[in-house]
Amino acid sequence: MRLNHFNMLLGTLVTLAAFVTSFLIHGLFIRPGLMNEVRDQQLMEVKALKAGMNFFSQPLSTFSHDYGVWDDMVGFIQSPDPDFIESNLYDDAFVAAGMDGAFLFDTNGKLVWRYQAVPGLLPDSLESQAVWIGPVLPDAKAVSAESASTRRGIIRYGSKVMFFSNSNVLPSNGHGNVLGSFMVVRLINVSLTDMLKELTLVESSLSLANPRLHGRLPILEEPVYIDDVAQSHQWLVKDVFGAPAMVMTVQHHKSDVPSFISRESIVIFATFMVVLLLGSVPLSLFVLTPLGNINRVLVKMTTRGRLTKINQSFFIDELHRLTGSFNQLADMLERHQNYLESLSFKDPLTGIANRRGLEAFASRAHQEWLDGKGALGFLMVDVDEFKQYNDSQGHTAGDKALLSVAQTLLIECRRRGELVTRFGGEEFCVVVHGDDTLQMERLAERMLHRVRELAITHPSGQFGYITISVGGVLFEHYDPQFADTSWQDMLVMADKQLYLAKSEGRNRVCVRFMQAARLMKTVG
Ligand SMILES: Nc1nc2c(ncn2[C@@H]2O[C@H](COP(=O)(O)OP(=O)(O)OP(=O)(O)O)[C@@H](O)[C@H]2O)c(=O)[nH]1
């Protein structure tokens, strides 16, 4: 895998890890807390509504008790008197108290007197409604207890739902014969809903319950519990008989279910990203980038085929040591390479450059000459009558003689731009890239003399000691008229001059000067 791909993968994993972690933290710790907050708020609203409803039903109890536990009411139930109604049970009093109906029953449930703001609040006869005895009307137990008691709650009768409060009628000391009951009712309608909203500041509505809703909606009773956060909740309110009376719908103020992509989760995610990115900066700075740099150097090295050192210091010790070891290895390889290269460019017998060395040096010198730098000359040097020497002195002596000649030539050609090479057998080639051709000619002459001065005995030779013949071609500074002359052409020209030197008697220099103004002279 490439380093930048690894970097990308690492970045993706880091982002993914940050995302998953923030998602988990938000989902497991923060969101439930937020949900609870919203749920608590919604519960408070429902409880406030319940309290509000209690508040509106409370005065009914006071009212029914005040009327029920009253000696005059005891007298009235025993003998109903229109004057009593006129002076004590007048409609305005009930309207002013917010009551929609008031009913006086005897202990059998027989209606003695009634007031109702709207007709049909209760069945005309409760005597026959056994189900009302107990929950609404005083039963035998309440009668025999001979004490004041009040039943209260919600009654649904047809399409009307109302709060009711029904108190025993008995003497004003609150004890004695129970003669009946006094009941007041208050309709639960739109006006009550409006008042409830003003009181509790909670948006709600009350509607008639459909009996089919029974079992589908939660019942509004203690303890109130909300298990899902929603925009609105509905509660079924039962009446005193246990039947569905109305549905209370609560529109919640706070109903935003905290989603997973919330401000909090984004902040957590961003925090994680920042932390992880800050953590990955040193990794990138001290490990990945240096590795990338090392890789670049190595790739450059392999594409160019040249050993290069990594001259950088790294903060991480291991990387620093790695590059140190690599540089040592590169050094070793370079030395080894140089050694092998030098071997391949050297003639094993004489230790001077071989033909490969000649080619490399000659082509470079020729190119520089083409670029207008200096003069260029090739001198072909051949040992005279060497076959006879070998034949008479033996091959080993021949080798030694060749070595001596090579070293002599080498000593004479030590200046920059000069190279002695073994061309093959007993033949040498000297490349001279210098300032002027006269110096080159003088070099050829010197070589001739120095070999002679070696005075290696050559009994069968015509001079009695080993001599050489030199043929050369010396080109002055480059001129376009030499454009077609390669260094190999120059070599051929020098060889011809050597042939000339041999044919003219050996032990001599024969060079040809090449100038732009044509051939000048031949020295024999
Ligand atoms: N000892 C020895 N002899 C070599 C080596 N290379 C070539 N020779 C000999 O050099 C001799 C060259 O002989 P020729 O080419 O006939 O030339 P020559 O005898 O020098 O005659 P001219 O060049 O005409 O003066 C041969 O006998 C080769 O065997 C070498 O590495 N060592």
mmCIF file of N, CA, C and O in Angstrom, residues 265-300:
data_model
loop_
_atom_site.group_PDB
_atom_site.id
_atom_site.type_symbol
_atom_site.label_atom_id
_atom_site.label_comp_id
_atom_site.label_asym_id
_atom_site.label_seq_id
_atom_site.Cartn_x
_atom_site.Cartn_y
_atom_site.Cartn_z
ATOM 1 N N SER A 265 -24.119 16.423 19.327
ATOM 2 C CA SER A 265 -23.346 15.352 18.688
ATOM 3 C C SER A 265 -22.318 15.936 17.727
ATOM 4 O O SER A 265 -21.217 15.410 17.598
ATOM 5 N N ILE A 266 -22.683 17.063 17.082
ATOM 6 C CA ILE A 266 -21.713 17.676 16.164
ATOM 7 C C ILE A 266 -20.535 18.246 16.948
ATOM 8 O O ILE A 266 -19.379 18.095 16.551
ATOM 9 N N VAL A 267 -20.841 18.840 18.114
ATOM 10 C CA VAL A 267 -19.748 19.383 18.939
ATOM 11 C C VAL A 267 -18.834 18.250 19.407
ATOM 12 O O VAL A 267 -17.608 18.348 19.338
ATOM 13 N N ILE A 268 -19.442 17.132 19.832
ATOM 14 C CA ILE A 268 -18.622 15.992 20.281
ATOM 15 C C ILE A 268 -17.782 15.486 19.120
ATOM 16 O O ILE A 268 -16.574 15.237 19.251
ATOM 17 N N PHE A 269 -18.425 15.345 17.968
ATOM 18 C CA PHE A 269 -17.720 14.835 16.791
ATOM 19 C C PHE A 269 -16.550 15.758 16.445
ATOM 20 O O PHE A 269 -15.425 15.300 16.229
ATOM 21 N N ALA A 270 -16.842 17.078 16.450
ATOM 22 C CA ALA A 270 -15.791 18.036 16.090
ATOM 23 C C ALA A 270 -14.657 17.960 17.113
ATOM 24 O O ALA A 270 -13.480 17.995 16.741
ATOM 25 N N THR A 271 -15.022 17.825 18.402
ATOM 26 C CA THR A 271 -13.991 17.730 19.434
ATOM 27 C C THR A 271 -13.108 16.510 19.204
ATOM 28 O O THR A 271 -11.882 16.589 19.254
ATOM 29 N N PHE A 272 -13.771 15.379 18.922
ATOM 30 C CA PHE A 272 -13.000 14.155 18.677
ATOM 31 C C PHE A 272 -12.086 14.319 17.467
ATOM 32 O O PHE A 272 -10.939 13.898 17.484
ATOM 33 N N MET A 273 -12.651 14.946 16.436
ATOM 34 C CA MET A 273 -11.863 15.132 15.216
ATOM 35 C C MET A 273 -10.632 15.972 15.514
ATOM 36 O O MET A 273 -9.527 15.647 15.101
ATOM 37 N N VAL A 274 -10.862 17.062 16.274
ATOM 38 C CA VAL A 274 -9.743 17.954 16.593
ATOM 39 C C VAL A 274 -8.691 17.195 17.398
ATOM 40 O O VAL A 274 -7.496 17.231 17.089
ATOM 41 N N VAL A 275 -9.175 16.443 18.423
ATOM 42 C CA VAL A 275 -8.231 15.706 19.264
ATOM 43 C C VAL A 275 -7.462 14.681 18.429
ATOM 44 O O VAL A 275 -6.232 14.593 18.485
ATOM 45 N N LEU A 276 -8.205 13.925 17.606
ATOM 46 C CA LEU A 276 -7.545 12.887 16.818
ATOM 47 C C LEU A 276 -6.616 13.490 15.763
ATOM 48 O O LEU A 276 -5.527 12.973 15.519
ATOM 49 N N LEU A 277 -7.064 14.609 15.188
ATOM 50 C CA LEU A 277 -6.200 15.240 14.178
ATOM 51 C C LEU A 277 -4.946 15.798 14.834
ATOM 52 O O LEU A 277 -3.846 15.649 14.305
ATOM 53 N N LEU A 278 -5.143 16.419 16.022
ATOM 54 C CA LEU A 278 -3.960 16.929 16.721
ATOM 55 C C LEU A 278 -3.015 15.790 17.059
ATOM 56 O O LEU A 278 -1.804 15.938 17.002
ATOM 57 N N GLY A 279 -3.632 14.642 17.400
ATOM 58 C CA GLY A 279 -2.810 13.464 17.703
ATOM 59 C C GLY A 279 -2.106 12.952 16.474
ATOM 60 O O GLY A 279 -0.994 12.419 16.556
ATOM 61 N N SER A 280 -2.753 13.092 15.314
ATOM 62 C CA SER A 280 -2.144 12.520 14.111
ATOM 63 C C SER A 280 -1.128 13.465 13.466
ATOM 64 O O SER A 280 -0.362 13.055 12.618
ATOM 65 N N VAL A 281 -1.120 14.744 13.912
ATOM 66 C CA VAL A 281 -0.131 15.678 13.335
ATOM 67 C C VAL A 281 1.300 15.224 13.637
ATOM 68 O O VAL A 281 2.121 15.116 12.720
ATOM 69 N N PRO A 282 1.628 14.915 14.922
ATOM 70 C CA PRO A 282 2.993 14.439 15.168
ATOM 71 C C PRO A 282 3.308 13.163 14.394
ATOM 72 O O PRO A 282 4.414 12.995 13.889
ATOM 73 N N LEU A 283 2.291 12.280 14.277
ATOM 74 C CA LEU A 283 2.503 11.027 13.535
ATOM 75 C C LEU A 283 2.873 11.337 12.095
ATOM 76 O O LEU A 283 3.813 10.774 11.527
ATOM 77 N N SER A 284 2.120 12.275 11.525
ATOM 78 C CA SER A 284 2.379 12.632 10.136
ATOM 79 C C SER A 284 3.703 13.373 10.014
ATOM 80 O O SER A 284 4.491 13.112 9.114
ATOM 81 N N LEU A 285 3.947 14.289 10.995
ATOM 82 C CA LEU A 285 5.131 15.144 10.918
ATOM 83 C C LEU A 285 6.417 14.363 11.155
ATOM 84 O O LEU A 285 7.416 14.554 10.461
ATOM 85 N N PHE A 286 6.377 13.469 12.138
ATOM 86 C CA PHE A 286 7.619 12.810 12.541
ATOM 87 C C PHE A 286 7.797 11.414 11.972
ATOM 88 O O PHE A 286 8.890 10.868 12.024
ATOM 89 N N VAL A 287 6.712 10.815 11.463
ATOM 90 C CA VAL A 287 6.859 9.445 10.944
ATOM 91 C C VAL A 287 6.491 9.364 9.459
ATOM 92 O O VAL A 287 7.322 8.979 8.629
ATOM 93 N N LEU A 288 5.248 9.755 9.142
ATOM 94 C CA LEU A 288 4.780 9.517 7.771
ATOM 95 C C LEU A 288 5.511 10.391 6.753
ATOM 96 O O LEU A 288 5.944 9.908 5.711
ATOM 97 N N THR A 289 5.645 11.691 7.058
ATOM 98 C CA THR A 289 6.333 12.576 6.109
ATOM 99 C C THR A 289 7.792 12.151 5.925
ATOM 100 O O THR A 289 8.243 12.024 4.778
ATOM 101 N N PRO A 290 8.559 11.902 7.024
ATOM 102 C CA PRO A 290 9.919 11.419 6.815
ATOM 103 C C PRO A 290 9.960 10.130 5.996
ATOM 104 O O PRO A 290 10.791 9.990 5.099
ATOM 105 N N LEU A 291 9.013 9.213 6.267
ATOM 106 C CA LEU A 291 8.991 7.960 5.492
ATOM 107 C C LEU A 291 8.746 8.268 4.017
ATOM 108 O O LEU A 291 9.367 7.667 3.128
ATOM 109 N N GLY A 292 7.836 9.228 3.767
ATOM 110 C CA GLY A 292 7.552 9.638 2.383
ATOM 111 C C GLY A 292 8.807 10.202 1.732
ATOM 112 O O GLY A 292 9.117 9.893 0.577
ATOM 113 N N ASN A 293 9.564 11.021 2.500
ATOM 114 C CA ASN A 293 10.798 11.608 1.952
ATOM 115 C C ASN A 293 11.827 10.535 1.643
ATOM 116 O O ASN A 293 12.459 10.555 0.585
ATOM 117 N N ILE A 294 11.955 9.602 2.596
ATOM 118 C CA ILE A 294 12.917 8.508 2.377
ATOM 119 C C ILE A 294 12.519 7.736 1.125
ATOM 120 O O ILE A 294 13.350 7.429 0.267
ATOM 121 N N ASN A 295 11.222 7.474 1.021
ATOM 122 C CA ASN A 295 10.724 6.731 -0.135
ATOM 123 C C ASN A 295 11.035 7.472 -1.432
ATOM 124 O O ASN A 295 11.465 6.876 -2.410
ATOM 125 N N ARG A 296 10.838 8.808 -1.416
ATOM 126 C CA ARG A 296 11.103 9.605 -2.637
ATOM 127 C C ARG A 296 12.563 9.496 -3.043
ATOM 128 O O ARG A 296 12.882 9.315 -4.218
ATOM 129 N N VAL A 297 13.453 9.592 -2.048
ATOM 130 C CA VAL A 297 14.895 9.498 -2.363
ATOM 131 C C VAL A 297 15.195 8.134 -2.969
ATOM 132 O O VAL A 297 15.911 8.021 -3.979
ATOM 133 N N LEU A 298 14.616 7.075 -2.361
ATOM 134 C CA LEU A 298 14.896 5.711 -2.846
ATOM 135 C C LEU A 298 14.357 5.517 -4.257
ATOM 136 O O LEU A 298 15.022 4.914 -5.106
ATOM 137 N N VAL A 299 13.143 6.056 -4.509
ATOM 138 C CA VAL A 299 12.564 5.909 -5.854
ATOM 139 C C VAL A 299 13.435 6.637 -6.877
ATOM 140 O O VAL A 299 13.735 6.112 -7.953
ATOM 141 N N LYS A 300 13.892 7.857 -6.520
ATOM 142 C CA LYS A 300 14.754 8.635 -7.421
ATOM 143 C C LYS A 300 16.039 7.854 -7.706
ATOM 144 O O LYS A 300 16.512 7.789 -8.835
#
